[in-house]
Coordinates of C-alpha atoms and ligand atoms in Angstrom, one line a residue:
Chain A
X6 CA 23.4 3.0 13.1
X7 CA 22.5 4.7 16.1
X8 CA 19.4 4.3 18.1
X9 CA 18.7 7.7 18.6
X10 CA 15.1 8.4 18.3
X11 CA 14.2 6.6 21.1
X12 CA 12.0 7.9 23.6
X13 CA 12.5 11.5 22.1
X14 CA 9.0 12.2 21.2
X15 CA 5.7 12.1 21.7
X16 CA 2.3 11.9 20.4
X17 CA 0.3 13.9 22.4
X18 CA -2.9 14.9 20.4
X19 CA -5.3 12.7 17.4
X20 CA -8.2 13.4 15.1
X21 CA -9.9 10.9 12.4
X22 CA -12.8 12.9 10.9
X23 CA -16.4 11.1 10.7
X24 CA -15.2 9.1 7.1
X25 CA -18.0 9.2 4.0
X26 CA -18.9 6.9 1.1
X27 CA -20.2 9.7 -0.4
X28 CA -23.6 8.5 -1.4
X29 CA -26.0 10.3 -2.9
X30 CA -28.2 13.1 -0.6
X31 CA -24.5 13.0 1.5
X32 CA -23.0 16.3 2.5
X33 CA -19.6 16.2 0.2
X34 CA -16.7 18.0 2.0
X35 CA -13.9 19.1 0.2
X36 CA -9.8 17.6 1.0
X37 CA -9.8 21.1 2.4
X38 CA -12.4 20.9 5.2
X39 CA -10.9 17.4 5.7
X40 CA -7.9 18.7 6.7
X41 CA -9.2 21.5 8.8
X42 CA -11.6 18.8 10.8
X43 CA -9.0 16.4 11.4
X44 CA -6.3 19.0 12.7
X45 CA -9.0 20.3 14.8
X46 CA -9.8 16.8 16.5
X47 CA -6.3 16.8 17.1
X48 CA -5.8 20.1 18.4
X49 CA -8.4 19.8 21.1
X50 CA -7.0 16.3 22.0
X51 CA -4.0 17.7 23.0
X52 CA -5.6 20.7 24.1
X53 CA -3.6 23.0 21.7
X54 CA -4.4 26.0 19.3
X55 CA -3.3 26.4 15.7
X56 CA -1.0 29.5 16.8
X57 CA 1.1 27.2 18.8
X58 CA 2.4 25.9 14.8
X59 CA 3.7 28.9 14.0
X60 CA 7.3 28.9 13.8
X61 CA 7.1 24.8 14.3
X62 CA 6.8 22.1 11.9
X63 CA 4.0 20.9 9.4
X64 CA 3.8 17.8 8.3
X65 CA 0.7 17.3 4.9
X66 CA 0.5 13.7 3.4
X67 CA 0.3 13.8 -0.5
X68 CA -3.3 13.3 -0.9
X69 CA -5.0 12.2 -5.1
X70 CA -7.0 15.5 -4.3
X71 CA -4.2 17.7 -3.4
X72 CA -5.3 20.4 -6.5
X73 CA -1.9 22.4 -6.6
X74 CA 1.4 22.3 -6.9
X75 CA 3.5 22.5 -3.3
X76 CA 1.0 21.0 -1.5
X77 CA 2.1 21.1 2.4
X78 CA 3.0 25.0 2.0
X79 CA -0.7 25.2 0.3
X80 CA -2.0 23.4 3.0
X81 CA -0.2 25.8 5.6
X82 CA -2.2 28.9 3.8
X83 CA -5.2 26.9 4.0
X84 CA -5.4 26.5 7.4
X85 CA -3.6 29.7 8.7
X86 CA 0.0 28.5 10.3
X87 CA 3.4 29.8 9.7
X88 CA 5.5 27.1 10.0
X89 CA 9.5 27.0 10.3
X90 CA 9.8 23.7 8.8
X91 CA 7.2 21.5 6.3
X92 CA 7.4 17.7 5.6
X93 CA 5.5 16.8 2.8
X94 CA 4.3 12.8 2.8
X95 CA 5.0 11.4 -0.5
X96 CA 5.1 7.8 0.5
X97 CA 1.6 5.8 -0.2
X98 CA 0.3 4.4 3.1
X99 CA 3.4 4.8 4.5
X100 CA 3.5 8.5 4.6
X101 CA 2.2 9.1 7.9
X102 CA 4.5 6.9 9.4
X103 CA 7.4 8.2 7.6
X104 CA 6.5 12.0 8.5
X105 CA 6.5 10.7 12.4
X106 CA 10.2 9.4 12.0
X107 CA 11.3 12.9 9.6
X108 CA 9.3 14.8 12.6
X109 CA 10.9 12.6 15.7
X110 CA 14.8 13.2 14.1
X111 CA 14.2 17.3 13.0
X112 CA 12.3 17.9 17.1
X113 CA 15.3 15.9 18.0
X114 CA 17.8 18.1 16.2
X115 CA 16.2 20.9 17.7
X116 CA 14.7 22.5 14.4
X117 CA 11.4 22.5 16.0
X118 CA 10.1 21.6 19.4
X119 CA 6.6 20.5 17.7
X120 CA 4.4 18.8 14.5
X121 CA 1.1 19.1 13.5
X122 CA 0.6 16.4 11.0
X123 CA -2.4 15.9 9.1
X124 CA -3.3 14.2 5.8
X125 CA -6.8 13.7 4.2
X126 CA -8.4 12.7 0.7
X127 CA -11.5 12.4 -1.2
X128 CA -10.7 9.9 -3.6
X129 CA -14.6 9.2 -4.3
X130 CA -15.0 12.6 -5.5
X131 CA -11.6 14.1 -7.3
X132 CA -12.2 17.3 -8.6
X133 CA -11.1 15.2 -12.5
X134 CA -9.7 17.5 -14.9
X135 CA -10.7 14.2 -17.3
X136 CA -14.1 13.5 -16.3
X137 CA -15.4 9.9 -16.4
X138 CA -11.8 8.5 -16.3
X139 CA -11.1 5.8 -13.9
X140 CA -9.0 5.5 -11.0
X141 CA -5.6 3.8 -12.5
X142 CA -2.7 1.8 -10.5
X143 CA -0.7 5.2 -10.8
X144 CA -3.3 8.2 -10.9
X145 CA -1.3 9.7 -13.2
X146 CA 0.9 9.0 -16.8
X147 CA 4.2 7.8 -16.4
X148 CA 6.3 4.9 -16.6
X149 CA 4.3 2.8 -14.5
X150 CA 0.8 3.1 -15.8
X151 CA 2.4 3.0 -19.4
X152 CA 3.5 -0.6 -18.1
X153 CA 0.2 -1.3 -16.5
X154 CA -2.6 0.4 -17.9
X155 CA -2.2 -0.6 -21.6
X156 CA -1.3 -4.2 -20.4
X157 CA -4.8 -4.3 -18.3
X158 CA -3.4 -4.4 -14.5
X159 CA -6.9 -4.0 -12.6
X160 CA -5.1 -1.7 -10.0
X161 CA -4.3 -3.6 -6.0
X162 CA -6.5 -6.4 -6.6
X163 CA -4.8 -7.4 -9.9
X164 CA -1.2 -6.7 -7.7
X165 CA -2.1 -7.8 -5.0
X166 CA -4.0 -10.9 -6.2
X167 CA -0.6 -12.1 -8.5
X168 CA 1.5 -11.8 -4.8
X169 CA -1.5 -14.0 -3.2
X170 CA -1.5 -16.3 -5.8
X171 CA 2.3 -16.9 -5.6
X172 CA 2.3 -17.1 -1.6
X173 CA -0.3 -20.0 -2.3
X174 CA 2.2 -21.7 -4.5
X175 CA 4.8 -21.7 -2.3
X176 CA 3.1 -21.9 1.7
X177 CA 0.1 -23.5 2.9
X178 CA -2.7 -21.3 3.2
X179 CA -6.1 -21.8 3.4
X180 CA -8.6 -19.0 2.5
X181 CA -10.2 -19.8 6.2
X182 CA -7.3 -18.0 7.5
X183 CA -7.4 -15.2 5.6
X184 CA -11.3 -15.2 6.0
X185 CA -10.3 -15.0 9.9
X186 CA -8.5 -11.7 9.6
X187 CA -11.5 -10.5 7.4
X188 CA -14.6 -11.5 9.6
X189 CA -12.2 -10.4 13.0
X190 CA -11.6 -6.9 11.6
X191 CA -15.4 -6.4 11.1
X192 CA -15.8 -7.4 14.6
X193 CA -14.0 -4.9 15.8
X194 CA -15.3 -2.4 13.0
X195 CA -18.8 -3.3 14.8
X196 CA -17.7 -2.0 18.3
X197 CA -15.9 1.5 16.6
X198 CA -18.1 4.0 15.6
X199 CA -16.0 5.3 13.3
X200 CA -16.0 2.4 11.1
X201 CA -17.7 2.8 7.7
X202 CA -18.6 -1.1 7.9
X203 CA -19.9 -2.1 10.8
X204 CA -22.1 -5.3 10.5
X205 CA -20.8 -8.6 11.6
X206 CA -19.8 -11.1 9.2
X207 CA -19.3 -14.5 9.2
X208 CA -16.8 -17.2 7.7
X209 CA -19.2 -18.2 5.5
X210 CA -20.2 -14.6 4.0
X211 CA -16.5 -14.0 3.1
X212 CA -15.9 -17.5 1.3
X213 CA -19.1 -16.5 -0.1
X214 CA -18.4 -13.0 -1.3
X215 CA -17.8 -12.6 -5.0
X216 CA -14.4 -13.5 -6.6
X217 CA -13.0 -10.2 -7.9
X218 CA -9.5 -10.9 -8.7
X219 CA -8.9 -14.5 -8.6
X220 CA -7.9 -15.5 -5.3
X221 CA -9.1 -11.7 -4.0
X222 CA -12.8 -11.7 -2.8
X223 CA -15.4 -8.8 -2.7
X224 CA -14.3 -9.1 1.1
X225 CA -10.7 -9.0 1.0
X226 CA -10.8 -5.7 -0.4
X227 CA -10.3 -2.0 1.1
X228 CA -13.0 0.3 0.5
X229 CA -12.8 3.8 -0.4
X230 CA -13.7 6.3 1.8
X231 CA -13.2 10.0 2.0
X232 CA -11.7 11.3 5.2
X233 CA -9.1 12.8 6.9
X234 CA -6.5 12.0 10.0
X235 CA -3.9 14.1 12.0
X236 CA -1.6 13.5 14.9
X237 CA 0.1 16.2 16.7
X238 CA 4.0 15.1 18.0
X239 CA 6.1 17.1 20.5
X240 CA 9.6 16.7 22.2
X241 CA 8.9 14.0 25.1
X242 CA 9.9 16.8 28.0
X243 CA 6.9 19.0 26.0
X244 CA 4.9 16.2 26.2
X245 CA 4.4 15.4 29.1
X246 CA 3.8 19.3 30.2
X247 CA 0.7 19.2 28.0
X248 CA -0.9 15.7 28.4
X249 CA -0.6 13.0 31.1
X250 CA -0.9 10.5 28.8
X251 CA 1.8 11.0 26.6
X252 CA 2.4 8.1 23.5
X253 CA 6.5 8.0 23.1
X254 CA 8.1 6.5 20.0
X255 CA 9.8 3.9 21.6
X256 CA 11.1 2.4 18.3
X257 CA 11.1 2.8 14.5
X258 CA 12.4 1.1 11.3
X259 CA 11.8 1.8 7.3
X260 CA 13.0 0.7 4.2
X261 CA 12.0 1.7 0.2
X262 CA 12.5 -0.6 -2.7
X263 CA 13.0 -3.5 -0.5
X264 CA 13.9 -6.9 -2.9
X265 CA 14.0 -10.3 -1.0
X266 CA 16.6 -12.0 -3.5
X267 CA 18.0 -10.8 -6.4
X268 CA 16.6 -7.6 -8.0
X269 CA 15.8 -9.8 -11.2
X270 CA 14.0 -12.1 -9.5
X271 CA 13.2 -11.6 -6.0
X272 CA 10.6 -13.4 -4.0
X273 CA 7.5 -11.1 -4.1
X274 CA 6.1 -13.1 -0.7
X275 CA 8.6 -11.3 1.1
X276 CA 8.3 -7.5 2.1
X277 CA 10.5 -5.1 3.9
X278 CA 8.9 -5.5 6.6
X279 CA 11.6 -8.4 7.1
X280 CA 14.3 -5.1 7.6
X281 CA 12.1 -2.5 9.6
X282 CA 10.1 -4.7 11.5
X283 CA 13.5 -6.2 13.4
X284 CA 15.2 -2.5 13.3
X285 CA 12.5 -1.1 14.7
X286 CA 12.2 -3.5 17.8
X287 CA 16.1 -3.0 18.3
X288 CA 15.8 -0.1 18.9
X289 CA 13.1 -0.1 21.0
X290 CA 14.6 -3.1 22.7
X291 CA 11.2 -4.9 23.1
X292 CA 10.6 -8.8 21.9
X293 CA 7.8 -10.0 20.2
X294 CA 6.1 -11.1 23.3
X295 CA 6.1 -7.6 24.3
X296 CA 3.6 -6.4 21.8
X297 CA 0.4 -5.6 23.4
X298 CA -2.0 -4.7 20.1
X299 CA -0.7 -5.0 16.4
X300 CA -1.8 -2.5 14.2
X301 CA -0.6 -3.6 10.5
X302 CA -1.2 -1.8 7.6
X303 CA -4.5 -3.6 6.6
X304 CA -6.0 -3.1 3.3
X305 CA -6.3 -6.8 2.3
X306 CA -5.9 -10.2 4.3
X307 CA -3.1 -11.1 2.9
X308 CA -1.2 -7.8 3.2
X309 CA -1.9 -8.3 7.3
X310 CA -1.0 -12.2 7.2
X311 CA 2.7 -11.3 5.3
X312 CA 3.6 -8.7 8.3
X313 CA 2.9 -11.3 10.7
X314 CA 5.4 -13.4 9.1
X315 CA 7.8 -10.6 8.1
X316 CA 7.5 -9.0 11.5
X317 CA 8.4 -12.1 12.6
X318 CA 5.6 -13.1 15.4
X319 CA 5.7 -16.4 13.3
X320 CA 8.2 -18.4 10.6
X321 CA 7.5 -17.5 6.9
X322 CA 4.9 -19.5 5.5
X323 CA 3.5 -20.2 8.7
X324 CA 1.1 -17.0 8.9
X325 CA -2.0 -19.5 7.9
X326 CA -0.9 -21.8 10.7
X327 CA -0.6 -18.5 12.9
X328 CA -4.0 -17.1 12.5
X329 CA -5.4 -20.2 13.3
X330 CA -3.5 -20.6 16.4
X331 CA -4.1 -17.1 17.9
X332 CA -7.4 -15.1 18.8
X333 CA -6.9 -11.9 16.9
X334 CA -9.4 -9.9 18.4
X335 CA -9.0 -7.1 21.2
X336 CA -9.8 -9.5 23.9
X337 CA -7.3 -12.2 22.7
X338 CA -4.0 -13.3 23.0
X339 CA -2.9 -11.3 19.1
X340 CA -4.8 -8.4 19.2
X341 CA -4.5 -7.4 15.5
X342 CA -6.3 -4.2 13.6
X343 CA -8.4 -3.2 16.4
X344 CA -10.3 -0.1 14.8
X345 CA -11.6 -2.3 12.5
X346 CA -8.6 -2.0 10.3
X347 CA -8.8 0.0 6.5
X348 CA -10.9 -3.6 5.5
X349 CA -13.7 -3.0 7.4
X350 CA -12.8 0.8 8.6
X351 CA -12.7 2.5 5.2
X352 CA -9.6 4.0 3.3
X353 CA -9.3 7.5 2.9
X354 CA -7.0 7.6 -0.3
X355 CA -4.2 5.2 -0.9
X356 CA -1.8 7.7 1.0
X357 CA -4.1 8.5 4.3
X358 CA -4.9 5.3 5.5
X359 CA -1.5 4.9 6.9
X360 CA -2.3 7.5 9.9
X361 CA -5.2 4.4 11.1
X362 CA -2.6 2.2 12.4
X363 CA -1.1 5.6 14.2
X364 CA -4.5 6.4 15.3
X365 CA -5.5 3.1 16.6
X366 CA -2.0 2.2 18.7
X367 CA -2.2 5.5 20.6
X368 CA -6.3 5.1 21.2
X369 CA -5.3 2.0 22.5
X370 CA -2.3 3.2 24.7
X371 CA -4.1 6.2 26.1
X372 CA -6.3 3.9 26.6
X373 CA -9.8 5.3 25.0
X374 CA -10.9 2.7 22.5
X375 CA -14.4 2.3 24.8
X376 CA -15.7 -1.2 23.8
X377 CA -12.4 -2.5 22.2
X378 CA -9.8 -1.7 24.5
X379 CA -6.9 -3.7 24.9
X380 CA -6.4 -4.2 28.6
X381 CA -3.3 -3.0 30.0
X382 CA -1.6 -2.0 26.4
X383 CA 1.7 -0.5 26.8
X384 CA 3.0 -1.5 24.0
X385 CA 1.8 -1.2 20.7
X386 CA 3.3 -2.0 16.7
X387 CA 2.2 -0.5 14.2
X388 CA 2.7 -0.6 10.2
X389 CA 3.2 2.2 6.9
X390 CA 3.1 0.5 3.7
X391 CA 2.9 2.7 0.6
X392 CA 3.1 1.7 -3.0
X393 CA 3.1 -1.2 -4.9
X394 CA 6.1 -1.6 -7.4
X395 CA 5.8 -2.9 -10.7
X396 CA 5.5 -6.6 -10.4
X397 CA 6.2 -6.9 -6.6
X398 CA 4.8 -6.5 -3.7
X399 CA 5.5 -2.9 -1.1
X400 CA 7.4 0.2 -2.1
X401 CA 8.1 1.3 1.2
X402 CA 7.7 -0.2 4.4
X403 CA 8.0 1.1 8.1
X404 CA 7.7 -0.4 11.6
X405 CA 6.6 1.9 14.7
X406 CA 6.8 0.7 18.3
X407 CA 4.7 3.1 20.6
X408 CA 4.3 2.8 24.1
X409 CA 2.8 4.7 27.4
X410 CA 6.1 4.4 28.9
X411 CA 9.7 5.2 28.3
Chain B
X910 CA -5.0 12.6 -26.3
X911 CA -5.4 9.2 -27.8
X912 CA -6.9 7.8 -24.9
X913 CA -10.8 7.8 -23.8
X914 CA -12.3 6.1 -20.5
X915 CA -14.2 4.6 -23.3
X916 CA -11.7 2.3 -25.0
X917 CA -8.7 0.7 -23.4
X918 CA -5.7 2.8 -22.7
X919 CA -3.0 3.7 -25.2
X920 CA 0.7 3.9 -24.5
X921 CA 1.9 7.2 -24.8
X922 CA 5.3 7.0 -26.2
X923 CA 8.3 8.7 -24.6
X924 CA 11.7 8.8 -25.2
X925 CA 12.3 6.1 -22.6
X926 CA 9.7 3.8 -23.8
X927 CA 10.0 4.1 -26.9
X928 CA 11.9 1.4 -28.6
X929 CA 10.2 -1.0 -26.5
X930 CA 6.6 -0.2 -28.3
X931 CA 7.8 -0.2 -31.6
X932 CA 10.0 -3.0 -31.5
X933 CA 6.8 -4.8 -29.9
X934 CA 4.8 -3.0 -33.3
X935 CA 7.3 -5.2 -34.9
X936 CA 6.9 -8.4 -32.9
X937 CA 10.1 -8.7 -30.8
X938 CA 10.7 -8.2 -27.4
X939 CA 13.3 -5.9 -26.7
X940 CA 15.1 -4.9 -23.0
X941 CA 17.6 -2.6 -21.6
X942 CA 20.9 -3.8 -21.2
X943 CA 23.3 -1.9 -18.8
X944 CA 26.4 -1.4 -21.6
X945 CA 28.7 -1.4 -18.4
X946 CA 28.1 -4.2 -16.4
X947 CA 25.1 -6.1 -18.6
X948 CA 22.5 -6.2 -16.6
X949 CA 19.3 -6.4 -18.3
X950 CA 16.2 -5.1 -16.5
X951 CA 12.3 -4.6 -17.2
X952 CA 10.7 -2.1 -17.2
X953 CA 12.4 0.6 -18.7
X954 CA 14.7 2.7 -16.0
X955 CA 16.8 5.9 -16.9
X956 CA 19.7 4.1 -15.9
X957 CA 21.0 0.7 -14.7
X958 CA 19.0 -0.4 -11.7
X959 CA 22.7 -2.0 -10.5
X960 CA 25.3 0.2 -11.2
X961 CA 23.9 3.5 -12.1
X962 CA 25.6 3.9 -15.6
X963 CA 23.6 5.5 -17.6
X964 CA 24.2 4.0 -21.4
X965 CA 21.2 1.8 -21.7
X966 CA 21.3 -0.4 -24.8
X967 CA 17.9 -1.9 -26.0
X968 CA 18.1 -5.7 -26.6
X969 CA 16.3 -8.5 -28.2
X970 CA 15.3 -11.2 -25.6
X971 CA 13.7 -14.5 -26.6
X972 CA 9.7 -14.0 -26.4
X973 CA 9.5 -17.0 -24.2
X974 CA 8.8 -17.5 -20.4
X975 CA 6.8 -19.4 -17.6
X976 CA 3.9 -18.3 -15.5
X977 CA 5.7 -16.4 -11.8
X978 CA 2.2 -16.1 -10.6
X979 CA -1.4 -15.1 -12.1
X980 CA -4.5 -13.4 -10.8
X981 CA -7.7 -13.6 -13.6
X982 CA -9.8 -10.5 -13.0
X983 CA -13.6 -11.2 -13.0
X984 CA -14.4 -7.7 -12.7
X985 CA -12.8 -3.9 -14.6
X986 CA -10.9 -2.2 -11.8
X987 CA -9.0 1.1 -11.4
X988 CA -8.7 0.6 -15.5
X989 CA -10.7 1.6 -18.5
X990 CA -14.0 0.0 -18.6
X991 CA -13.6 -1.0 -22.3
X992 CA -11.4 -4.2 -20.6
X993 CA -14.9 -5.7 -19.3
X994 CA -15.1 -7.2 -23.2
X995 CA -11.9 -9.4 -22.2
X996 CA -13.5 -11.1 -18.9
X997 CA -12.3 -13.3 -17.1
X998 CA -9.5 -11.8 -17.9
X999 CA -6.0 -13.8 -17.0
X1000 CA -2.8 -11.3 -15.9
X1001 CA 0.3 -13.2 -15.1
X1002 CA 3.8 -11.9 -13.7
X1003 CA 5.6 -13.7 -16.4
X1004 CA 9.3 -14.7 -16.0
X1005 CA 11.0 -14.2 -19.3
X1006 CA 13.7 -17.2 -19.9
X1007 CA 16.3 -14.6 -20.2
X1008 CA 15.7 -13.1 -16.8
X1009 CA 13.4 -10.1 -15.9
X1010 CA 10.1 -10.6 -15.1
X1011 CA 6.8 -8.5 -16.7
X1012 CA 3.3 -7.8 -16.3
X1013 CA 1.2 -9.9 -19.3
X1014 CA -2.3 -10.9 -20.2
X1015 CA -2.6 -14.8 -20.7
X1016 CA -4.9 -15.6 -24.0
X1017 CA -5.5 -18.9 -25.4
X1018 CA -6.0 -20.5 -22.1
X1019 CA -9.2 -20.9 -19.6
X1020 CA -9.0 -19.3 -16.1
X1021 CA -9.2 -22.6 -14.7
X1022 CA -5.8 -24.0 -16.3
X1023 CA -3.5 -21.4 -16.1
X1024 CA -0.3 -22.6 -13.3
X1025 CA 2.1 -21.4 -12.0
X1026 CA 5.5 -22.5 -14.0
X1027 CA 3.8 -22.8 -17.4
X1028 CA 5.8 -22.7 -20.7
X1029 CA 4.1 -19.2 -22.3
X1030 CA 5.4 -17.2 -25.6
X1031 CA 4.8 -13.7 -26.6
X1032 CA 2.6 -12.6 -29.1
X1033 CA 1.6 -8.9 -29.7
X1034 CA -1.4 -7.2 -30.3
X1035 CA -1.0 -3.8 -31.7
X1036 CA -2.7 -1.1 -30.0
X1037 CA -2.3 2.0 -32.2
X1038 CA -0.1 2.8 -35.3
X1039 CA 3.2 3.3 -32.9
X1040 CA 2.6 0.6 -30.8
X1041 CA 1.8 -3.0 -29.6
X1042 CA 1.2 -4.6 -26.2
X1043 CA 2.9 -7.7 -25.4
X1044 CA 0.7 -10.7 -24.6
X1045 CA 1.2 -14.4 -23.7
X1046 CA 0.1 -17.6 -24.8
X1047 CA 0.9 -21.4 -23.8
X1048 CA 3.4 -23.2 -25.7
Ligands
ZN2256 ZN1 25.0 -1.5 -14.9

């Protein structure tokens, strides 16, 4: 394959919108405004307008809330631009990542010079056209829920609890190490102001927290947010006319439907992240060592623990072993989920929470994340994962390396 | 529609899915079986997961299996809340003797004791006049 994309583009613009639980008494913004806010953070980032879109590329993540049919064209009415080219996200949590690579190779090809790409959900208040029904694995009828639903799978923890359970059976792993992940992300979550959780815990709080899911805690688990994100990526010799502090994409790697094994029986402790992860650093020719900050895709513990191992900063089943070993907050020697990750952070909808790790690896390369900086990060990782197929572990799976320099 | 956030939910039969409920109405377990090249494969695909071909024949495998892995839910999530009547609530990845593997619920067998490697068999629990859902108990 040829490793093309590097060095090709660059982000030169973020937003993350203020995110909401939406409690009672709270001002309840539509997907809509999400959008709109998050673009606009963006936009003044990079010190751009909305007309300079026109005639360049959109990129919308699928979104639960999205309330018509062709989504990212909708979108483009909504906010006003007249794009040449759309890429519509349709990958989970790995949809922002995925619309950065589809946006790198078309600004590459010379469809368009420039992206805006934004993404936002409000899966605590869904417009229901079936009120009082629940969130299921799927959102919507269809093979998958038929297989789940009826059977009583409880959603990610149930999924996500079964690929925990087995990891446990096979590696040593101690819930101490996963509680490490938990109580660091909250640290950090304590120094962002973004964050939607923001008190310090302790060990003892998450071994305390209330089984949900046999072996997943209260603590282990994402919560829902509403919210929205966007990152704005140009050609790298536009870049660098617009900001001094361009964020090249130095390196990426993806695969869907990923089995370890046979596709009978694989072995669901395994994710792609075993095929992108290495792709992704060939091509970016950088070594593990290199990594400055790790952003994973970090909904649950064990989700972060398994790209350690797959990303190969340590031996498979020797993630436990690993977090104990390293000091995995900003100041350390493994910075890992340094906004505070989705655990602490919030999750904006199953598909939006892929833009954090985005987010977070150019913060910390531009080198404005205030309290949590890095020092000296050049070089940052960072993670998509999106979906959860029936009876394994990741749908689809993609590694980003990111750097300040070419 | 048969299903309310009220009760649990209700399979809602298609043409693909079909002959898997109502053979489970009839207490077997039946799969797809690739016609070209035999694989067999769970859950149902529009065509064969390996070579594409897409004469699927449905299949009776033995009801019988061992625990992959199990997570028992102490709490209803993203699912009906009717569920909350079957806490702690055992679901296994159970891998059948004859190869594929499937979601299940595990009855007739405490949280505490359920391992991995288990001997299980199916038993089904019908769920509406069309259809039953396939559960699994030790052996
Ligand atoms: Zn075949």
């Amino acid at each position: 394959m040829k490793n093309s994309l590097r060095g090709a583009v660059a982000i030169v613009g973020y937003g993350r919108t203020p995110y909401s639980r939406a409690k009672p008494g709270e001002r309840i913004r539509t997907v809509d405004q999400y959008i709109a806010w998050a673009a606009a953070l963006a936009l003044e980032k990079a010190g751009m307008s909305k007309q300079d879109f026109d005639g360049q590329g959109l990129g919308v993540s699928h979104a639960e809330a999205s309330h018509t049919v062709n989504w990212s064209a909708a979108v483009a009415e909504l906010l006003g631009i007249t794009p040449r080219a759309l890429i519509r996200g349709d990958q989970g949590g790995a949809s922002a990542a995925a619309m950065l690579i589809r946006a790198a190779a078309m600004i590459q090809a010379g469809v368009v010079d420039r992206v805006l790409v934004v993404g936002a959900d409000t899966p605590l208040t869904i417009p229901s056209i079936a009120p009082g029904l629940p969130l299921s694995p799927e959102r919507t009828r269809g093979v998958f829920w038929e297989f789940q639903g009826p059977v009583g799978v409880m959603g990610a923890n149930h999924q996500f609890g079964l690929v925990q359970t087995r990891y446990m059976h096979q590696y040593p792993l101690r819930s101490e190490q996963l509680g490490k992940i938990a109580v660091t992300t909250r640290y950090h979550a304590s120094l962002h102001p973004g964050a939607i959780y923001r008190k310090p815990i302790t060990l003892d709080d998450y071994l305390n927290s209330r089984v949900l899911s046999d072996p997943i805690r209260l603590l282990d688990c994402v919560p829902m947010v509403n919210g929205g994100l966007a990152y704005i990526v140009t050609s790298a010799e536009t870049a660098r006319t617009i900001t001094d502090k361009p964020v090249y994409l130095l390196g990426c790697g993806e695969v869907s439907n990923y089995y370890s094994g046979s596709r009978m029986r694989p072995d669901i402790t395994v994710t792609g992240f075993v095929q992108a992860a290495p792709e992704a650093f060939r091509m970016a020719g950088v070594q593990h060592e290199d990594i400055d900050v790790f952003e994973p895709y970090d909904d649950y513990p064990m989700i972060v623990l398994m790209q350690m191992e797959d990303y190969g900063f340590c031996k498979k089943g020797e993630g436990g072993k690993f977090v104990d070993e390293h000091d995995l907050t900003f100041k350390g020697d493994f910075p890992v989920s340094t906004d505070g990750g989705q655990l602490s952070g919030g999750q904006p909808g199953g598909a939006i929470g892929g833009f954090m790790p985005i987010a977070e690896a150019v913060t910390q390369l531009r080198g404005e994340a205030g309290e949590r900086q890095v020092k000296g990060a050049v070089v940052a990782a960072a993670s998509g994962f999106g979906g959860i197929p029936y009876a394994r572990n990741a749908r689809s799976c993609i590694t980003l390396v990111l750097g300040s320099e070419t | 529609m048969s299903q309310t956030p009220q009760g649990k939910p209700v399979p809602e039969l298609t043409d693909l899915t079909r002959p898997f409920w109502t053979a489970a109405k009839q207490g077997k377990l039946v799969m797809q079986k690739c016609s070209q090249c035999g694989t067999l494969d769970f859950l149902p695909k529009p065509w064969c997961i390996e070579c594409g071909h897409l004469d699927l024949e449905w299949v009776e495998v033995k009801p019988l299996g061992t625990v992959y892995s199990h997570s028992t839910a102490r709490t209803v999530m993203m699912n009906y809340p009717a569920w909350k009547n079957d806490l702690p609530f055992v679901m296994c990845i159970i891998e059948l003797d004859d190869g594929p593997r499937m979601y299940g619920q595990l009855t007739g067998c405490p949280p505490e004791k359920v391992r991995i490697g288990m001997r299980v068999e199916a038993w089904f629990e019908a769920v509406s006049a069309e259809a039953a859902v396939a559960k699994f108990r030790p052996v």
